[in-house]
Amino acid sequence: MLEAEALKLENQARFILEKNDKKIIMENIKKKEFLKVLIDRKYDSDPVKAWRKKFNIDQIEPESTNNENEEGEEVEQPETEEEKKFDFDYLIDMTMRTMLRENIQELLKKRDAKKSELEELKLSTPQMLWEKDLDSFIEELDRVEKNERENAMKGIRPKKSAKITARGLKISNVADIYKPSEQADRIEPKID
Protein backbone atom coordinates (compact mmCIF):
# COMPACT_ATOMS: atom_id res chain seq x y z
CA MET A 1 0.00 0.00 0.00
CA LEU A 2 2.84 2.35 0.84
CA GLU A 3 4.35 1.83 -2.61
CA ALA A 4 0.99 2.51 -4.29
CA GLU A 5 0.52 5.71 -2.27
CA ALA A 6 4.04 6.87 -3.16
CA LEU A 7 3.39 6.20 -6.86
CA LYS A 8 0.09 8.10 -6.70
CA LEU A 9 1.76 11.14 -5.11
CA GLU A 10 4.57 10.92 -7.69
CA ASN A 11 2.04 10.92 -10.55
CA GLN A 12 0.05 13.79 -9.04
CA ALA A 13 3.18 15.92 -8.54
CA ARG A 14 4.41 15.21 -12.08
CA PHE A 15 0.95 15.97 -13.50
CA ILE A 16 0.74 19.35 -11.74
CA LEU A 17 4.27 20.32 -12.76
CA GLU A 18 3.64 19.35 -16.39
CA LYS A 19 0.28 21.13 -16.35
CA ASN A 20 1.85 24.32 -15.00
CA ASP A 21 4.71 24.08 -17.53
CA LYS A 22 2.08 23.74 -20.31
CA LYS A 23 3.36 20.29 -21.33
CA ILE A 24 -0.14 18.93 -20.74
CA ILE A 25 -3.18 20.85 -21.91
CA MET A 26 -6.54 19.65 -20.71
CA GLU A 27 -8.68 22.66 -21.55
CA ASN A 28 -11.08 22.37 -24.49
CA ILE A 29 -10.21 18.74 -25.22
CA LYS A 30 -12.30 15.57 -25.24
CA LYS A 31 -11.87 13.06 -22.45
CA LYS A 32 -10.80 10.27 -24.84
CA GLU A 33 -8.05 12.45 -26.27
CA PHE A 34 -6.91 13.51 -22.82
CA LEU A 35 -6.79 9.90 -21.60
CA LYS A 36 -4.63 9.08 -24.62
CA VAL A 37 -2.27 11.94 -23.68
CA LEU A 38 -1.97 10.58 -20.14
CA ILE A 39 -1.31 7.06 -21.43
CA ASP A 40 1.29 8.34 -23.90
CA ARG A 41 3.03 10.30 -21.14
CA LYS A 42 3.25 7.05 -19.10
CA TYR A 43 0.99 8.01 -16.21
CA ASP A 44 -0.17 5.10 -14.10
CA SER A 45 -3.81 4.20 -13.71
CA ASP A 46 -4.84 4.90 -10.10
CA PRO A 47 -2.20 2.88 -8.18
CA VAL A 48 -4.12 2.81 -4.89
CA LYS A 49 -7.29 1.48 -6.53
CA ALA A 50 -5.22 -1.07 -8.45
CA TRP A 51 -3.56 -2.21 -5.20
CA ARG A 52 -6.94 -2.50 -3.45
CA LYS A 53 -8.37 -4.45 -6.38
CA LYS A 54 -5.34 -6.75 -6.44
CA PHE A 55 -5.79 -7.65 -2.77
CA ASN A 56 -9.63 -7.51 -2.83
CA ILE A 57 -9.84 -4.72 -0.26
CA ASP A 58 -13.11 -2.79 -0.20
CA GLN A 59 -12.97 0.92 -0.84
CA ILE A 60 -13.05 3.12 2.25
CA GLU A 61 -15.14 5.77 0.53
CA PRO A 62 -18.11 4.52 -1.48
CA GLU A 63 -18.17 5.29 -5.19
CA SER A 64 -21.02 7.48 -6.36
CA THR A 65 -23.65 5.51 -8.21
CA ASN A 66 -25.26 8.33 -10.13
CA ASN A 67 -23.83 10.07 -13.19
CA GLU A 68 -23.74 13.56 -11.69
CA ASN A 69 -20.94 15.51 -10.05
CA GLU A 70 -21.23 17.92 -7.11
CA GLU A 71 -22.60 20.76 -9.27
CA GLY A 72 -25.35 18.51 -10.63
CA GLU A 73 -23.84 18.32 -14.13
CA GLU A 74 -23.82 15.03 -15.99
CA VAL A 75 -20.46 13.28 -15.97
CA GLU A 76 -19.39 11.15 -18.92
CA GLN A 77 -19.09 7.46 -18.17
CA PRO A 78 -16.34 5.42 -19.82
CA GLU A 79 -17.67 3.97 -23.04
CA THR A 80 -14.83 2.03 -24.58
CA GLU A 81 -12.85 -0.83 -23.11
CA GLU A 82 -9.71 1.32 -23.07
CA GLU A 83 -11.43 3.99 -20.99
CA LYS A 84 -12.68 1.35 -18.54
CA LYS A 85 -9.20 -0.17 -18.31
CA PHE A 86 -7.53 3.04 -17.14
CA ASP A 87 -8.61 5.13 -14.16
CA PHE A 88 -7.11 8.61 -14.21
CA ASP A 89 -9.84 10.25 -12.13
CA TYR A 90 -7.33 10.89 -9.35
CA LEU A 91 -5.54 13.24 -11.78
CA ILE A 92 -8.48 14.64 -13.73
CA ASP A 93 -10.55 15.45 -10.63
CA MET A 94 -7.81 17.45 -8.90
CA THR A 95 -9.04 20.95 -8.03
CA MET A 96 -7.53 24.09 -9.48
CA ARG A 97 -6.35 24.98 -5.98
CA THR A 98 -3.82 22.15 -6.17
CA MET A 99 -2.12 23.95 -9.06
CA LEU A 100 -0.97 26.77 -6.75
CA ARG A 101 2.73 26.89 -5.93
CA GLU A 102 2.22 26.37 -2.17
CA ASN A 103 0.18 23.25 -2.77
CA ILE A 104 2.72 21.93 -5.25
CA GLN A 105 5.48 22.33 -2.66
CA GLU A 106 3.32 20.60 -0.04
CA LEU A 107 2.56 17.73 -2.44
CA LEU A 108 6.27 17.36 -3.27
CA LYS A 109 7.07 17.20 0.46
CA LYS A 110 4.41 14.51 0.96
CA ARG A 111 5.81 12.59 -2.00
CA ASP A 112 9.37 12.77 -0.66
CA ALA A 113 8.24 11.77 2.83
CA LYS A 114 6.32 8.79 1.45
CA LYS A 115 9.32 7.74 -0.67
CA SER A 116 11.69 7.96 2.30
CA GLU A 117 9.22 6.00 4.46
CA LEU A 118 9.05 3.35 1.73
CA GLU A 119 12.85 3.14 1.45
CA GLU A 120 13.17 2.90 5.23
CA LEU A 121 10.61 0.09 5.24
CA LYS A 122 12.44 -1.77 2.46
CA LEU A 123 15.73 -1.54 4.37
CA SER A 124 14.20 -2.71 7.64
CA THR A 125 14.36 -6.31 8.76
CA PRO A 126 11.36 -7.99 10.42
CA GLN A 127 13.19 -7.83 13.76
CA MET A 128 13.78 -4.09 13.36
CA LEU A 129 10.07 -3.57 12.64
CA TRP A 130 9.14 -5.70 15.66
CA GLU A 131 11.42 -3.71 17.95
CA LYS A 132 10.11 -0.42 16.57
CA ASP A 133 6.52 -1.53 17.23
CA LEU A 134 7.44 -2.64 20.76
CA ASP A 135 9.15 0.68 21.47
CA SER A 136 6.12 2.66 20.31
CA PHE A 137 3.81 0.37 22.32
CA ILE A 138 5.89 0.80 25.50
CA GLU A 139 6.02 4.55 24.97
CA GLU A 140 2.23 4.73 24.61
CA LEU A 141 1.71 2.40 27.58
CA ASP A 142 3.95 4.58 29.77
CA ARG A 143 2.00 7.66 28.71
CA VAL A 144 -1.35 6.04 29.55
CA GLU A 145 -0.12 4.72 32.91
CA LYS A 146 1.30 8.13 33.78
CA ASN A 147 -2.08 9.74 33.05
CA GLU A 148 -3.83 7.13 35.18
CA ARG A 149 -1.44 7.75 38.11
CA GLU A 150 -1.92 11.52 37.83
CA ASN A 151 -5.69 11.10 37.78
CA ALA A 152 -5.52 8.79 40.81
CA MET A 153 -3.43 11.36 42.72
CA LYS A 154 -5.94 14.10 41.88
CA GLY A 155 -8.81 11.88 42.92
CA ILE A 156 -10.30 11.76 39.45
CA ARG A 157 -11.88 8.43 38.72
CA PRO A 158 -12.12 7.30 35.13
CA LYS A 159 -15.60 6.96 33.75
CA LYS A 160 -16.94 3.52 34.35
CA SER A 161 -18.79 2.26 31.37
CA ALA A 162 -21.52 -0.19 32.13
CA LYS A 163 -21.95 -3.18 29.88
CA ILE A 164 -25.44 -4.39 29.25
CA THR A 165 -25.98 -8.12 29.08
CA ALA A 166 -28.53 -9.93 26.94
CA ARG A 167 -31.06 -9.74 29.78
CA GLY A 168 -30.62 -6.00 30.11
CA LEU A 169 -28.67 -6.10 33.38
CA LYS A 170 -25.77 -3.68 33.78
CA ILE A 171 -22.32 -4.94 34.66
CA SER A 172 -19.85 -2.35 35.95
CA ASN A 173 -16.32 -2.18 34.61
CA VAL A 174 -14.10 -4.28 36.89
CA ALA A 175 -10.74 -3.28 35.43
CA ASP A 176 -9.78 -1.39 38.62
CA ILE A 177 -9.85 -4.61 40.63
CA TYR A 178 -7.03 -6.07 38.57
CA LYS A 179 -4.71 -3.06 38.67
CA PRO A 180 -1.81 -3.03 41.15
CA SER A 181 -2.27 -0.99 44.28
CA GLU A 182 -0.79 2.50 44.31
CA GLN A 183 0.70 1.87 47.79
CA ALA A 184 2.40 -1.40 46.81
CA ASP A 185 6.18 -1.72 46.51
CA ARG A 186 7.42 -2.73 43.07
CA ILE A 187 9.69 -5.79 43.09
CA GLU A 188 11.77 -6.15 39.95
CA PRO A 189 11.89 -9.73 38.65
CA LYS A 190 15.32 -11.33 38.36
CA ILE A 191 15.97 -13.09 35.09
CA ASP A 192 18.68 -15.75 35.03
mmCIF file of C-alpha atoms in Angstrom:
data_model
loop_
_atom_site.group_PDB
_atom_site.id
_atom_site.type_symbol
_atom_site.label_atom_id
_atom_site.label_comp_id
_atom_site.label_asym_id
_atom_site.label_seq_id
_atom_site.Cartn_x
_atom_site.Cartn_y
_atom_site.Cartn_z
ATOM 1 C CA MET A 1 0.000 0.000 0.000
ATOM 2 C CA LEU A 2 2.843 2.355 0.839
ATOM 3 C CA GLU A 3 4.353 1.829 -2.605
ATOM 4 C CA ALA A 4 0.991 2.515 -4.291
ATOM 5 C CA GLU A 5 0.517 5.714 -2.270
ATOM 6 C CA ALA A 6 4.038 6.875 -3.160
ATOM 7 C CA LEU A 7 3.388 6.203 -6.856
ATOM 8 C CA LYS A 8 0.092 8.097 -6.703
ATOM 9 C CA LEU A 9 1.764 11.139 -5.107
ATOM 10 C CA GLU A 10 4.568 10.921 -7.692
ATOM 11 C CA ASN A 11 2.038 10.923 -10.552
ATOM 12 C CA GLN A 12 0.053 13.795 -9.040
ATOM 13 C CA ALA A 13 3.175 15.918 -8.538
ATOM 14 C CA ARG A 14 4.414 15.212 -12.080
ATOM 15 C CA PHE A 15 0.949 15.974 -13.498
ATOM 16 C CA ILE A 16 0.741 19.346 -11.736
ATOM 17 C CA LEU A 17 4.267 20.321 -12.756
ATOM 18 C CA GLU A 18 3.643 19.353 -16.392
ATOM 19 C CA LYS A 19 0.277 21.134 -16.353
ATOM 20 C CA ASN A 20 1.852 24.323 -15.004
ATOM 21 C CA ASP A 21 4.708 24.083 -17.527
ATOM 22 C CA LYS A 22 2.083 23.735 -20.309
ATOM 23 C CA LYS A 23 3.362 20.289 -21.333
ATOM 24 C CA ILE A 24 -0.143 18.927 -20.742
ATOM 25 C CA ILE A 25 -3.180 20.851 -21.913
ATOM 26 C CA MET A 26 -6.544 19.652 -20.712
ATOM 27 C CA GLU A 27 -8.676 22.662 -21.552
ATOM 28 C CA ASN A 28 -11.079 22.371 -24.486
ATOM 29 C CA ILE A 29 -10.207 18.736 -25.219
ATOM 30 C CA LYS A 30 -12.302 15.570 -25.244
ATOM 31 C CA LYS A 31 -11.870 13.059 -22.454
ATOM 32 C CA LYS A 32 -10.803 10.274 -24.841
ATOM 33 C CA GLU A 33 -8.045 12.450 -26.271
ATOM 34 C CA PHE A 34 -6.905 13.512 -22.817
ATOM 35 C CA LEU A 35 -6.785 9.903 -21.600
ATOM 36 C CA LYS A 36 -4.627 9.080 -24.623
ATOM 37 C CA VAL A 37 -2.271 11.936 -23.685
ATOM 38 C CA LEU A 38 -1.968 10.581 -20.138
ATOM 39 C CA ILE A 39 -1.309 7.060 -21.426
ATOM 40 C CA ASP A 40 1.292 8.341 -23.900
ATOM 41 C CA ARG A 41 3.035 10.298 -21.138
ATOM 42 C CA LYS A 42 3.253 7.045 -19.101
ATOM 43 C CA TYR A 43 0.992 8.012 -16.214
ATOM 44 C CA ASP A 44 -0.175 5.104 -14.098
ATOM 45 C CA SER A 45 -3.815 4.203 -13.712
ATOM 46 C CA ASP A 46 -4.838 4.905 -10.101
ATOM 47 C CA PRO A 47 -2.198 2.875 -8.181
ATOM 48 C CA VAL A 48 -4.116 2.807 -4.893
ATOM 49 C CA LYS A 49 -7.285 1.476 -6.528
ATOM 50 C CA ALA A 50 -5.216 -1.072 -8.447
ATOM 51 C CA TRP A 51 -3.562 -2.214 -5.199
ATOM 52 C CA ARG A 52 -6.939 -2.496 -3.450
ATOM 53 C CA LYS A 53 -8.367 -4.446 -6.377
ATOM 54 C CA LYS A 54 -5.344 -6.751 -6.444
ATOM 55 C CA PHE A 55 -5.791 -7.655 -2.773
ATOM 56 C CA ASN A 56 -9.628 -7.515 -2.825
ATOM 57 C CA ILE A 57 -9.842 -4.722 -0.257
ATOM 58 C CA ASP A 58 -13.113 -2.786 -0.195
ATOM 59 C CA GLN A 59 -12.967 0.921 -0.843
ATOM 60 C CA ILE A 60 -13.054 3.122 2.250
ATOM 61 C CA GLU A 61 -15.142 5.766 0.534
ATOM 62 C CA PRO A 62 -18.113 4.524 -1.480
ATOM 63 C CA GLU A 63 -18.172 5.286 -5.185
ATOM 64 C CA SER A 64 -21.018 7.476 -6.363
ATOM 65 C CA THR A 65 -23.650 5.507 -8.210
ATOM 66 C CA ASN A 66 -25.258 8.331 -10.132
ATOM 67 C CA ASN A 67 -23.833 10.068 -13.185
ATOM 68 C CA GLU A 68 -23.745 13.564 -11.694
ATOM 69 C CA ASN A 69 -20.938 15.509 -10.048
ATOM 70 C CA GLU A 70 -21.231 17.918 -7.107
ATOM 71 C CA GLU A 71 -22.598 20.759 -9.269
ATOM 72 C CA GLY A 72 -25.353 18.514 -10.633
ATOM 73 C CA GLU A 73 -23.842 18.321 -14.126
ATOM 74 C CA GLU A 74 -23.821 15.027 -15.987
ATOM 75 C CA VAL A 75 -20.460 13.283 -15.967
ATOM 76 C CA GLU A 76 -19.393 11.149 -18.921
ATOM 77 C CA GLN A 77 -19.093 7.463 -18.173
ATOM 78 C CA PRO A 78 -16.343 5.422 -19.819
ATOM 79 C CA GLU A 79 -17.674 3.974 -23.045
ATOM 80 C CA THR A 80 -14.831 2.028 -24.584
ATOM 81 C CA GLU A 81 -12.847 -0.832 -23.113
ATOM 82 C CA GLU A 82 -9.710 1.322 -23.069
ATOM 83 C CA GLU A 83 -11.434 3.985 -20.989
ATOM 84 C CA LYS A 84 -12.677 1.352 -18.541
ATOM 85 C CA LYS A 85 -9.205 -0.166 -18.312
ATOM 86 C CA PHE A 86 -7.535 3.040 -17.136
ATOM 87 C CA ASP A 87 -8.605 5.127 -14.155
ATOM 88 C CA PHE A 88 -7.111 8.608 -14.211
ATOM 89 C CA ASP A 89 -9.840 10.253 -12.134
ATOM 90 C CA TYR A 90 -7.329 10.889 -9.351
ATOM 91 C CA LEU A 91 -5.540 13.241 -11.779
ATOM 92 C CA ILE A 92 -8.483 14.645 -13.727
ATOM 93 C CA ASP A 93 -10.547 15.452 -10.631
ATOM 94 C CA MET A 94 -7.811 17.455 -8.900
ATOM 95 C CA THR A 95 -9.044 20.945 -8.030
ATOM 96 C CA MET A 96 -7.529 24.091 -9.482
ATOM 97 C CA ARG A 97 -6.351 24.984 -5.977
ATOM 98 C CA THR A 98 -3.817 22.151 -6.171
ATOM 99 C CA MET A 99 -2.124 23.953 -9.064
ATOM 100 C CA LEU A 100 -0.973 26.766 -6.750
ATOM 101 C CA ARG A 101 2.733 26.886 -5.929
ATOM 102 C CA GLU A 102 2.217 26.373 -2.169
ATOM 103 C CA ASN A 103 0.182 23.250 -2.766
ATOM 104 C CA ILE A 104 2.724 21.927 -5.246
ATOM 105 C CA GLN A 105 5.480 22.329 -2.656
ATOM 106 C CA GLU A 106 3.323 20.596 -0.042
ATOM 107 C CA LEU A 107 2.564 17.728 -2.439
ATOM 108 C CA LEU A 108 6.266 17.361 -3.266
ATOM 109 C CA LYS A 109 7.068 17.198 0.463
ATOM 110 C CA LYS A 110 4.410 14.508 0.962
ATOM 111 C CA ARG A 111 5.814 12.595 -2.002
ATOM 112 C CA ASP A 112 9.371 12.775 -0.664
ATOM 113 C CA ALA A 113 8.242 11.766 2.831
ATOM 114 C CA LYS A 114 6.321 8.787 1.453
ATOM 115 C CA LYS A 115 9.318 7.740 -0.666
ATOM 116 C CA SER A 116 11.691 7.959 2.297
ATOM 117 C CA GLU A 117 9.225 5.996 4.455
ATOM 118 C CA LEU A 118 9.048 3.350 1.729
ATOM 119 C CA GLU A 119 12.846 3.143 1.451
ATOM 120 C CA GLU A 120 13.167 2.898 5.232
ATOM 121 C CA LEU A 121 10.615 0.089 5.244
ATOM 122 C CA LYS A 122 12.438 -1.768 2.458
ATOM 123 C CA LEU A 123 15.733 -1.545 4.367
ATOM 124 C CA SER A 124 14.198 -2.714 7.645
ATOM 125 C CA THR A 125 14.356 -6.312 8.760
ATOM 126 C CA PRO A 126 11.363 -7.987 10.423
ATOM 127 C CA GLN A 127 13.190 -7.829 13.762
ATOM 128 C CA MET A 128 13.776 -4.088 13.363
ATOM 129 C CA LEU A 129 10.067 -3.575 12.642
ATOM 130 C CA TRP A 130 9.140 -5.703 15.661
ATOM 131 C CA GLU A 131 11.422 -3.709 17.953
ATOM 132 C CA LYS A 132 10.109 -0.419 16.566
ATOM 133 C CA ASP A 133 6.521 -1.533 17.229
ATOM 134 C CA LEU A 134 7.443 -2.640 20.755
ATOM 135 C CA ASP A 135 9.151 0.684 21.469
ATOM 136 C CA SER A 136 6.118 2.655 20.312
ATOM 137 C CA PHE A 137 3.812 0.366 22.322
ATOM 138 C CA ILE A 138 5.891 0.802 25.499
ATOM 139 C CA GLU A 139 6.019 4.549 24.973
ATOM 140 C CA GLU A 140 2.226 4.727 24.607
ATOM 141 C CA LEU A 141 1.707 2.400 27.578
ATOM 142 C CA ASP A 142 3.953 4.580 29.766
ATOM 143 C CA ARG A 143 2.000 7.663 28.712
ATOM 144 C CA VAL A 144 -1.354 6.038 29.550
ATOM 145 C CA GLU A 145 -0.116 4.717 32.914
ATOM 146 C CA LYS A 146 1.301 8.133 33.782
ATOM 147 C CA ASN A 147 -2.076 9.744 33.049
ATOM 148 C CA GLU A 148 -3.830 7.127 35.184
ATOM 149 C CA ARG A 149 -1.442 7.749 38.111
ATOM 150 C CA GLU A 150 -1.925 11.518 37.833
ATOM 151 C CA ASN A 151 -5.690 11.099 37.780
ATOM 152 C CA ALA A 152 -5.520 8.792 40.807
ATOM 153 C CA MET A 153 -3.434 11.364 42.720
ATOM 154 C CA LYS A 154 -5.944 14.095 41.883
ATOM 155 C CA GLY A 155 -8.806 11.876 42.919
ATOM 156 C CA ILE A 156 -10.303 11.765 39.452
ATOM 157 C CA ARG A 157 -11.877 8.429 38.721
ATOM 158 C CA PRO A 158 -12.116 7.302 35.127
ATOM 159 C CA LYS A 159 -15.596 6.960 33.753
ATOM 160 C CA LYS A 160 -16.938 3.518 34.353
ATOM 161 C CA SER A 161 -18.791 2.260 31.372
ATOM 162 C CA ALA A 162 -21.515 -0.186 32.131
ATOM 163 C CA LYS A 163 -21.951 -3.176 29.882
ATOM 164 C CA ILE A 164 -25.439 -4.393 29.248
ATOM 165 C CA THR A 165 -25.982 -8.123 29.075
ATOM 166 C CA ALA A 166 -28.534 -9.929 26.943
ATOM 167 C CA ARG A 167 -31.065 -9.741 29.780
ATOM 168 C CA GLY A 168 -30.620 -5.997 30.106
ATOM 169 C CA LEU A 169 -28.672 -6.098 33.384
ATOM 170 C CA LYS A 170 -25.774 -3.681 33.780
ATOM 171 C CA ILE A 171 -22.321 -4.942 34.657
ATOM 172 C CA SER A 172 -19.849 -2.351 35.949
ATOM 173 C CA ASN A 173 -16.322 -2.179 34.610
ATOM 174 C CA VAL A 174 -14.103 -4.283 36.894
ATOM 175 C CA ALA A 175 -10.742 -3.285 35.427
ATOM 176 C CA ASP A 176 -9.779 -1.386 38.618
ATOM 177 C CA ILE A 177 -9.848 -4.611 40.633
ATOM 178 C CA TYR A 178 -7.027 -6.074 38.573
ATOM 179 C CA LYS A 179 -4.707 -3.061 38.669
ATOM 180 C CA PRO A 180 -1.815 -3.034 41.149
ATOM 181 C CA SER A 181 -2.270 -0.991 44.285
ATOM 182 C CA GLU A 182 -0.789 2.503 44.312
ATOM 183 C CA GLN A 183 0.701 1.870 47.792
ATOM 184 C CA ALA A 184 2.398 -1.404 46.809
ATOM 185 C CA ASP A 185 6.184 -1.722 46.514
ATOM 186 C CA ARG A 186 7.419 -2.729 43.070
ATOM 187 C CA ILE A 187 9.689 -5.786 43.085
ATOM 188 C CA GLU A 188 11.765 -6.153 39.954
ATOM 189 C CA PRO A 189 11.887 -9.734 38.653
ATOM 190 C CA LYS A 190 15.324 -11.329 38.361
ATOM 191 C CA ILE A 191 15.968 -13.093 35.090
ATOM 192 C CA ASP A 192 18.678 -15.747 35.034
#
